[in-house]
Tab-separated table of C-alpha atoms and ligand atoms in Angstrom:
chain	number	residue	atom	x	y	z
F	15	MET	CA	68.818	119.993	101.196
F	16	ALA	CA	71.099	121.485	103.909
F	17	VAL	CA	72.281	118.801	106.413
F	18	SER	CA	70.531	119.440	109.878
F	19	LEU	CA	72.364	119.058	113.139
F	20	ILE	CA	69.976	116.169	113.739
F	21	ASP	CA	71.168	114.432	110.672
F	22	VAL	CA	74.904	114.803	112.128
F	23	ARG	CA	73.815	113.727	115.357
F	24	GLN	CA	72.063	110.675	114.067
F	25	ALA	CA	75.161	109.818	111.994
F	26	ALA	CA	77.451	110.101	114.903
F	27	ALA	CA	75.260	107.447	116.724
F	28	MET	CA	75.127	105.305	113.711
F	29	PRO	CA	77.378	102.152	113.527
F	30	GLY	CA	79.734	102.145	110.761
F	31	LEU	CA	80.117	99.140	108.364
F	32	ASP	CA	80.707	95.833	110.266
F	33	LYS	CA	84.566	95.119	110.112
F	34	ASP	CA	83.806	91.572	108.405
F	35	THR	CA	82.014	93.361	105.673
F	36	PRO	CA	84.513	93.085	102.563
F	37	VAL	CA	85.175	96.512	101.132
F	38	GLY	CA	85.894	96.944	97.365
F	39	VAL	CA	88.260	99.580	96.006
F	40	ILE	CA	88.480	100.237	92.362
F	41	GLY	CA	91.318	102.155	90.897
F	42	ALA	CA	94.646	101.033	92.252
F	43	GLY	CA	96.477	104.414	91.731
F	44	THR	CA	97.574	107.074	94.254
F	45	MET	CA	94.333	107.312	96.023
F	46	GLY	CA	92.963	103.995	95.536
F	47	ALA	CA	96.171	101.999	97.283
F	48	GLY	CA	95.818	104.476	99.860
F	49	ILE	CA	92.166	103.862	100.722
F	50	ALA	CA	92.442	100.374	100.348
F	51	GLN	CA	95.273	100.302	102.918
F	52	VAL	CA	93.213	102.309	105.354
F	53	ALA	CA	90.258	99.891	104.967
F	54	ALA	CA	92.420	97.001	105.623
F	55	ALA	CA	94.167	98.589	108.628
F	56	ALA	CA	90.834	98.973	109.814
F	57	GLY	CA	90.084	95.301	109.809
F	58	HIS	CA	88.100	94.891	106.535
F	59	PRO	CA	88.649	92.145	103.980
F	60	VAL	CA	89.518	94.559	100.926
F	61	LYS	CA	89.398	93.708	97.244
F	62	LEU	CA	91.473	96.056	94.836
F	63	PHE	CA	90.371	96.201	91.305
F	64	ASP	CA	92.011	98.139	88.344
F	65	SER	CA	91.472	98.091	84.724
F	66	GLN	CA	95.089	98.478	83.877
F	67	PRO	CA	97.085	95.171	83.966
F	68	GLY	CA	99.943	95.166	86.487
F	69	ALA	CA	98.493	98.152	88.594
F	70	VAL	CA	97.032	96.193	91.447
F	71	GLY	CA	100.295	94.450	91.774
F	72	ARG	CA	102.171	97.757	91.736
F	73	ALA	CA	99.904	99.116	94.414
F	74	LEU	CA	100.217	96.141	96.586
F	75	GLU	CA	103.902	96.464	96.349
F	76	ARG	CA	103.773	100.136	97.321
F	77	ILE	CA	101.639	99.447	100.385
F	78	GLY	CA	103.974	96.682	101.338
F	79	THR	CA	106.980	99.040	101.143
F	80	SER	CA	105.398	102.008	103.178
F	81	LEU	CA	104.298	99.521	105.625
F	82	GLU	CA	107.729	97.918	105.950
F	83	ARG	CA	109.062	101.426	106.532
F	84	ARG	CA	106.807	101.912	109.473
F	85	VAL	CA	107.871	98.828	110.954
F	86	GLU	CA	111.518	99.793	110.553
F	87	ARG	CA	110.923	103.059	112.251
F	88	GLY	CA	109.082	101.153	115.082
F	89	ARG	CA	105.901	102.755	114.475
F	90	MET	CA	103.987	99.339	113.648
F	91	GLU	CA	104.567	95.736	114.666
F	92	ALA	CA	105.533	93.382	112.007
F	93	SER	CA	102.491	91.382	112.867
F	94	ALA	CA	100.028	94.315	111.981
F	95	ARG	CA	101.766	94.867	108.876
F	96	THR	CA	101.332	91.179	107.791
F	97	ALA	CA	97.796	91.286	108.703
F	98	ILE	CA	96.904	94.232	106.946
F	99	LEU	CA	98.558	92.639	103.804
F	100	ASP	CA	96.571	89.368	104.318
F	101	ARG	CA	93.377	91.165	104.041
F	102	LEU	CA	94.284	92.963	100.853
F	103	THR	CA	93.446	90.703	97.885
F	104	PRO	CA	93.752	91.537	94.203
F	105	ALA	CA	90.629	91.376	92.214
F	106	THR	CA	90.633	90.244	88.475
F	107	HIS	CA	87.008	91.019	87.383
F	108	LEU	CA	84.434	93.407	88.678
F	109	GLU	CA	82.286	90.466	89.467
F	110	ASP	CA	84.726	89.385	92.074
F	111	LEU	CA	83.364	92.455	94.150
F	112	SER	CA	79.962	90.809	94.271
F	113	ASP	CA	80.097	90.282	98.161
F	114	THR	CA	81.214	93.716	99.219
F	115	GLY	CA	79.026	95.889	101.311
F	116	LEU	CA	80.944	99.151	100.403
F	117	VAL	CA	82.649	100.069	97.057
F	118	ILE	CA	84.918	103.090	96.958
F	119	GLU	CA	85.742	104.096	93.380
F	120	ALA	CA	89.117	106.157	92.816
F	121	ILE	CA	89.479	105.921	88.970
F	122	VAL	CA	90.127	108.502	86.665
F	123	GLU	CA	88.423	111.775	87.178
F	124	ASN	CA	85.887	111.643	84.296
F	125	LEU	CA	82.098	111.684	84.891
F	126	ALA	CA	81.008	109.393	81.988
F	127	VAL	CA	83.614	106.826	83.157
F	128	LYS	CA	82.687	106.879	86.720
F	129	GLN	CA	78.932	106.573	85.691
F	130	GLN	CA	79.630	103.744	83.407
F	131	LEU	CA	81.398	101.875	86.159
F	132	LEU	CA	79.147	102.419	88.991
F	133	ALA	CA	76.024	101.602	86.869
F	134	ARG	CA	77.914	98.165	85.971
F	135	LEU	CA	78.673	97.853	89.574
F	136	GLU	CA	75.213	98.169	90.692
F	137	LYS	CA	74.122	95.021	88.904
F	138	ILE	CA	76.880	93.046	90.776
F	139	VAL	CA	76.781	94.032	94.356
F	140	ASP	CA	73.970	93.586	96.893
F	141	THR	CA	71.042	96.013	96.668
F	142	THR	CA	72.126	97.057	100.360
F	143	ALA	CA	75.692	97.957	99.365
F	144	ILE	CA	77.051	101.496	99.406
F	145	LEU	CA	78.799	102.863	96.224
F	146	ALA	CA	81.022	105.656	97.153
F	147	SER	CA	83.140	107.771	94.878
F	148	ASN	CA	86.607	109.297	95.922
F	149	THR	CA	86.004	112.195	93.149
F	150	SER	CA	87.612	115.404	94.051
F	151	SER	CA	85.221	117.617	92.133
F	152	LEU	CA	82.528	115.781	90.111
F	153	SER	CA	78.918	116.005	91.095
F	154	ILE	CA	77.733	113.159	93.259
F	155	THR	CA	74.268	113.971	92.198
F	156	ALA	CA	75.444	113.437	88.490
F	157	ILE	CA	77.280	110.203	89.242
F	158	ALA	CA	74.329	108.940	91.136
F	159	GLY	CA	72.103	109.942	88.319
F	160	ALA	CA	73.425	107.046	86.168
F	161	LEU	CA	72.229	104.367	88.937
F	162	THR	CA	68.738	102.724	89.208
F	163	GLU	CA	69.016	103.220	93.001
F	164	PRO	CA	70.901	106.666	93.350
F	165	SER	CA	70.273	106.881	97.258
F	166	ARG	CA	73.036	104.290	97.836
F	167	CYS	CA	75.546	106.605	96.267
F	168	VAL	CA	77.808	108.886	98.222
F	169	GLY	CA	81.105	110.814	98.088
F	170	MET	CA	83.955	109.547	100.339
F	171	HIS	CA	86.501	112.159	99.390
F	172	PHE	CA	89.902	110.959	100.980
F	173	PHE	CA	93.062	113.272	100.906
F	174	ASN	CA	96.274	112.628	99.455
F	175	PRO	CA	98.185	110.618	101.097
F	176	ALA	CA	95.132	108.727	102.356
F	177	PRO	CA	96.714	106.671	105.221
F	178	ALA	CA	98.099	109.799	106.648
F	179	LEU	CA	95.484	112.556	106.377
F	180	PRO	CA	92.448	112.265	108.672
F	181	LEU	CA	90.044	114.360	106.681
F	182	VAL	CA	87.222	112.812	104.753
F	183	GLU	CA	84.348	114.629	102.897
F	184	ILE	CA	81.220	112.808	103.042
F	185	VAL	CA	79.448	114.341	100.155
F	186	THR	CA	75.678	114.043	99.664
F	187	GLY	CA	73.976	114.407	96.296
F	188	LEU	CA	70.486	115.141	95.795
F	189	ALA	CA	69.298	111.614	96.127
F	190	THR	CA	71.769	110.334	98.905
F	191	SER	CA	69.742	108.823	101.595
F	192	LYS	CA	70.211	109.745	105.151
F	193	ALA	CA	71.201	106.021	106.057
F	194	THR	CA	73.743	105.938	103.254
F	195	ALA	CA	75.444	109.154	104.324
F	196	ALA	CA	75.434	108.275	108.231
F	197	THR	CA	76.833	104.705	107.355
F	198	ALA	CA	79.639	106.407	105.300
F	199	GLN	CA	80.329	108.935	108.046
F	200	ALA	CA	80.399	106.349	110.812
F	201	THR	CA	82.604	104.101	108.794
F	202	ALA	CA	85.091	106.922	108.038
F	203	THR	CA	85.179	107.585	111.796
F	204	ALA	CA	85.626	103.777	112.817
F	205	TRP	CA	88.545	104.083	110.249
F	206	GLY	CA	90.220	106.706	112.393
F	207	LYS	CA	89.260	109.542	109.944
F	208	GLN	CA	87.904	112.894	110.754
F	209	PRO	CA	84.728	113.052	108.383
F	210	VAL	CA	82.896	116.304	107.407
F	211	ARG	CA	79.661	116.598	105.671
F	212	ALA	CA	79.392	118.639	102.511
F	213	LYS	CA	76.589	119.027	99.872
F	214	SER	CA	77.539	118.189	96.291
F	215	THR	CA	78.747	121.617	95.089
F	216	PRO	CA	81.534	122.191	92.783
F	217	GLY	CA	84.779	121.262	94.438
F	218	PHE	CA	82.911	120.608	97.763
F	219	ILE	CA	84.610	122.251	100.361
F	220	VAL	CA	88.527	121.872	100.145
F	221	ASN	CA	88.966	121.801	96.595
F	222	ARG	CA	86.888	124.985	96.202
F	223	VAL	CA	88.860	126.790	98.790
F	224	ALA	CA	92.071	125.426	97.343
F	225	ARG	CA	91.548	126.561	93.926
F	226	PRO	CA	93.393	130.115	94.130
F	227	PHE	CA	96.199	128.469	96.012
F	228	TYR	CA	97.008	126.668	92.818
F	229	GLY	CA	95.608	129.022	90.115
F	230	GLU	CA	97.275	132.126	91.383
F	231	ALA	CA	100.618	130.132	91.717
F	232	LEU	CA	100.228	129.181	87.880
F	233	ARG	CA	99.408	132.780	86.983
F	234	LEU	CA	102.553	133.885	88.750
F	235	LEU	CA	104.679	131.415	87.002
F	236	GLN	CA	103.141	132.281	83.604
F	237	GLU	CA	103.753	135.708	84.291
F	238	GLY	CA	107.461	135.000	84.860
F	239	ALA	CA	107.244	136.432	88.534
F	240	ALA	CA	109.384	133.468	89.987
F	241	ASP	CA	109.960	129.858	89.341
F	242	PRO	CA	108.230	126.912	91.179
F	243	ALA	CA	111.043	126.410	93.618
F	244	THR	CA	110.882	129.962	94.721
F	245	ILE	CA	107.199	130.207	94.900
F	246	ASP	CA	107.123	127.099	97.006
F	247	THR	CA	109.714	128.059	99.316
F	248	VAL	CA	108.232	131.392	99.853
F	249	MET	CA	104.811	129.729	100.715
F	250	ARG	CA	106.399	126.952	102.815
F	251	ASP	CA	109.030	129.050	104.675
F	252	ALA	CA	107.259	132.266	104.970
F	253	GLY	CA	103.694	131.529	104.440
F	254	GLY	CA	103.748	128.621	107.049
F	255	PHE	CA	101.970	125.925	104.482
F	256	ARG	CA	103.200	122.314	104.777
F	257	MET	CA	103.802	122.214	101.127
F	258	GLY	CA	104.207	124.810	98.379
F	259	PRO	CA	101.532	124.819	95.531
F	260	PHE	CA	104.043	123.244	92.865
F	261	GLU	CA	105.174	120.589	94.979
F	262	LEU	CA	101.611	119.747	96.145
F	263	MET	CA	100.430	119.782	92.450
F	264	ASP	CA	103.272	117.267	91.647
F	265	LEU	CA	101.985	115.107	94.674
F	266	ILE	CA	98.354	115.260	93.578
F	267	GLY	CA	99.077	114.431	89.905
F	268	LEU	CA	98.887	117.288	87.419
F	269	ASP	CA	96.287	115.442	85.375
F	270	VAL	CA	94.202	115.032	88.354
F	271	ASN	CA	94.802	118.753	89.753
F	272	TYR	CA	93.964	119.915	86.015
F	273	ALA	CA	90.839	117.929	85.802
F	274	VAL	CA	89.543	119.233	89.167
F	275	THR	CA	90.056	122.857	88.079
F	276	SER	CA	88.548	122.192	84.597
F	277	THR	CA	85.427	120.627	86.403
F	278	VAL	CA	84.976	123.416	88.887
F	279	TYR	CA	85.537	126.136	85.990
F	280	ALA	CA	82.683	124.376	83.952
F	281	ALA	CA	80.439	123.891	86.967
F	282	PHE	CA	80.503	127.551	87.762
F	283	TYR	CA	79.703	128.526	84.108
F	284	ASN	CA	83.442	129.268	83.090
F	285	ASP	CA	83.709	131.573	86.219
F	286	PRO	CA	87.260	133.425	85.111
F	287	ARG	CA	88.353	132.997	88.705
F	288	TYR	CA	88.678	129.310	88.010
F	289	THR	CA	90.254	129.521	84.670
F	290	PRO	CA	92.596	126.503	84.169
F	291	SER	CA	96.160	127.086	83.211
F	292	LEU	CA	97.392	126.409	79.765
F	293	LEU	CA	100.786	125.881	81.121
F	294	GLN	CA	99.589	123.132	83.397
F	295	LYS	CA	97.624	121.700	80.354
F	296	GLU	CA	100.831	121.582	78.405
F	297	LEU	CA	102.640	119.547	81.000
F	298	VAL	CA	99.598	116.996	81.220
F	299	ASP	CA	99.635	116.783	77.307
F	300	ALA	CA	103.341	115.890	77.614
F	301	GLY	CA	102.631	113.020	80.131
F	302	ARG	CA	104.666	115.210	82.953
F	303	LEU	CA	102.144	114.322	85.612
F	304	GLY	CA	104.353	114.698	88.714
F	305	ARG	CA	105.563	112.164	91.046
F	306	LYS	CA	103.580	109.318	89.624
F	307	SER	CA	105.424	109.918	86.276
F	308	GLY	CA	108.589	110.968	87.414
F	309	GLN	CA	108.387	114.448	86.202
F	310	GLY	CA	106.230	117.491	86.583
F	311	PHE	CA	107.337	120.881	87.744
F	312	TYR	CA	110.086	118.878	89.329
F	313	ALA	CA	112.250	115.813	88.466
F	314	HIS	CA	111.579	112.933	90.804
F	315	GLY	CA	113.247	109.899	91.452
F	316	ASP	CA	116.761	108.752	93.029
F	317	ALA	CA	118.843	110.644	90.376
F	318	ALA	CA	116.734	114.076	90.563
F	319	THR	CA	118.449	117.069	92.088
F	320	ALA	CA	116.714	119.123	94.749
F	321	PRO	CA	115.511	122.353	93.130
F	322	THR	CA	116.860	125.582	94.748
F	323	ALA	CA	114.863	128.673	95.316
F	324	LYS	CA	116.205	132.043	93.971
F	325	LEU	CA	116.180	133.987	97.349
F	326	ALA	CA	117.715	137.380	97.750
F	327	ALA	CA	121.701	137.317	98.184
F	328	PRO	CA	122.610	137.922	101.730
F	329	ALA	CA	123.404	141.673	102.015
F	330	PRO	CA	125.445	143.566	104.769
F	331	LYS	CA	123.484	144.221	108.006
F	332	PRO	CA	121.988	147.933	107.977
F	333	ALA	CA	123.505	149.832	110.625
F	334	GLU	CA	120.054	151.023	111.751
F	335	ILE	CA	116.243	150.396	110.862
F	336	GLU	CA	113.940	153.048	111.440
F	337	LEU	CA	110.367	152.489	112.037
F	338	HIS	CA	107.603	154.729	112.745
F	339	GLY	CA	104.264	153.898	114.153
F	340	ASP	CA	102.883	150.704	115.849
F	341	ALA	CA	105.098	147.752	114.739
F	342	GLY	CA	101.880	145.609	114.179
F	343	LEU	CA	102.652	142.395	112.390
F	344	LEU	CA	106.390	143.620	112.236
F	345	ALA	CA	106.882	143.235	116.163
F	346	PRO	CA	108.336	139.942	116.193
F	347	LEU	CA	110.832	140.908	113.327
F	348	VAL	CA	111.784	144.020	115.172
F	349	ALA	CA	112.532	141.966	118.504
F	350	ALA	CA	114.337	139.281	116.386
F	351	SER	CA	116.614	142.037	114.992
F	352	LEU	CA	117.231	143.478	118.384
F	353	ALA	CA	117.948	140.194	120.034
F	354	VAL	CA	120.808	139.601	117.312
F	355	GLY	CA	121.924	142.897	117.799
F	356	ALA	CA	121.728	143.671	114.119
F	357	VAL	CA	120.015	146.787	114.304
F	358	ALA	CA	119.040	149.536	116.485
F	359	ALA	CA	115.521	150.041	115.634
F	360	SER	CA	114.061	153.455	116.258
F	361	PRO	CA	111.994	154.429	118.190
F	362	TRP	CA	112.231	151.172	120.091
F	363	ALA	CA	116.133	151.144	120.180
E	416	NAI	P1	95.657	107.735	89.659
E	416	NAI	O1	95.867	108.226	88.097
E	416	NAI	O2	96.892	107.566	90.579
E	416	NAI	O3	94.987	106.270	89.401
E	416	NAI	C1	93.753	106.069	88.913
E	416	NAI	C2	93.784	104.500	88.598
E	416	NAI	O4	92.303	104.185	88.049
E	416	NAI	C3	94.505	104.090	87.510
E	416	NAI	O5	95.473	102.899	88.176
E	416	NAI	C4	93.817	103.619	86.441
E	416	NAI	O6	94.333	102.320	85.742
E	416	NAI	C5	92.507	103.212	87.050
E	416	NAI	N1	91.370	103.139	86.163
E	416	NAI	C6	90.978	104.263	85.324
E	416	NAI	N2	89.766	104.098	84.814
E	416	NAI	C7	89.258	102.752	85.474
E	416	NAI	C8	88.084	102.108	85.305
E	416	NAI	N3	87.184	102.332	84.357
E	416	NAI	N4	87.972	100.740	85.956
E	416	NAI	C9	89.155	100.610	86.714
E	416	NAI	N5	90.230	101.258	87.003
E	416	NAI	C10	90.417	102.410	86.195
E	416	NAI	O7	94.542	108.758	90.003
E	416	NAI	P2	94.342	109.154	91.477
E	416	NAI	O8	95.258	110.333	91.951
E	416	NAI	O9	94.502	108.064	92.363
E	416	NAI	O10	93.004	109.785	91.330
E	416	NAI	C11	91.797	108.793	91.268
E	416	NAI	C12	90.260	109.518	91.959
E	416	NAI	O11	90.588	110.090	93.232
E	416	NAI	C13	90.164	110.713	90.987
E	416	NAI	O12	88.691	110.858	90.994
E	416	NAI	C14	90.617	111.848	91.788
E	416	NAI	O13	90.074	113.178	91.476
E	416	NAI	C15	90.533	111.345	93.288
E	416	NAI	N6	91.461	112.155	94.081
E	416	NAI	C16	92.622	112.303	93.841
E	416	NAI	C17	93.460	112.826	94.917
E	416	NAI	C18	95.050	113.097	94.350
E	416	NAI	O14	95.542	114.087	95.283
E	416	NAI	N7	95.616	112.591	93.574
E	416	NAI	C19	93.086	113.323	96.101
E	416	NAI	C20	91.561	113.011	96.263
E	416	NAI	C21	90.781	112.444	95.389
């Protein structure tokens, strides 16, 4: 079921959902709030539903605060912020989503719960409505398997934070229709995102490629090689990553990150490369989920102190560094050393 270039071209020519079409977002946590903001900013009326009392209210507050910050920094007109907030409506019952043309679920990463939700939703929305899942790793084929009409189910995998990050993986299961995938792709484009197509393989593209980033960092920690702040600092400052693995896991949510690893591990028949970390499980069991719970690998919140990396103590400058052969990747280091007069590097000196 490879996606042909023709499918992708057809999708590019396909119009996305009309802006007047109401969009439903289920799950008002980290991702649901962000996705709701993106859809409302693109002009859709958005209905936000969560099974936990108070969750939608808190999500709307968070969206309001983040938009307010943008206005204060001169990045958004106050009128645009008001218009976005006006388009966001809390939904008290799932039935309130009956007039939506696209529903994106961003609830707990659990196959049975997602299947149950979408099967219920299928009976509420119109037969033409698209049912999308923001799952990070669960099979879209399996989620859709619970539906009477699985062709209308597609993955729309946004990245965290959804309002800021452009990538959206449009994930097709075995039964996803071309029209469903094309509309999801065109809608993501109309929302200012950069969609890519992926088949419903474990972890899709990004989460598959990213597994070793988290997994090896957790193994290093478990082996006592270095602490989280040191590993993060090395990856960020020397490795060129925007965030280190531990600060990224704290942002994602340790429960979500652990669930994704467990799913990918199981989906590949317990391939040891994807073995979940006991250390991470311990934190999840303790409710230390990262930023959203105030504590993960790091403490978060106003009173939290910034962690410090254990870097090598400054040492006296060597009088001379001798290098033999081609400097290769070290060439910039040699040039920098020479520029500050710190060393006379041989044979370049
Ligand atoms: P979260 O824990 O911040 O929020 C989940 C929300 O869903 C909670 O408010 C919860 O009350 C609600 N919920 C749970 N079961 C529900 C149900 N049956 N009906 C209605 N609401 C329900 O989780 P987060 O991080 O927003 O993740 C949600 C989904 O998005 C997961 O599938 C996750 O894998 C995926 N995802 C997460 C990313 C991240 O960085 N956190 C990135 C991309 C995707």
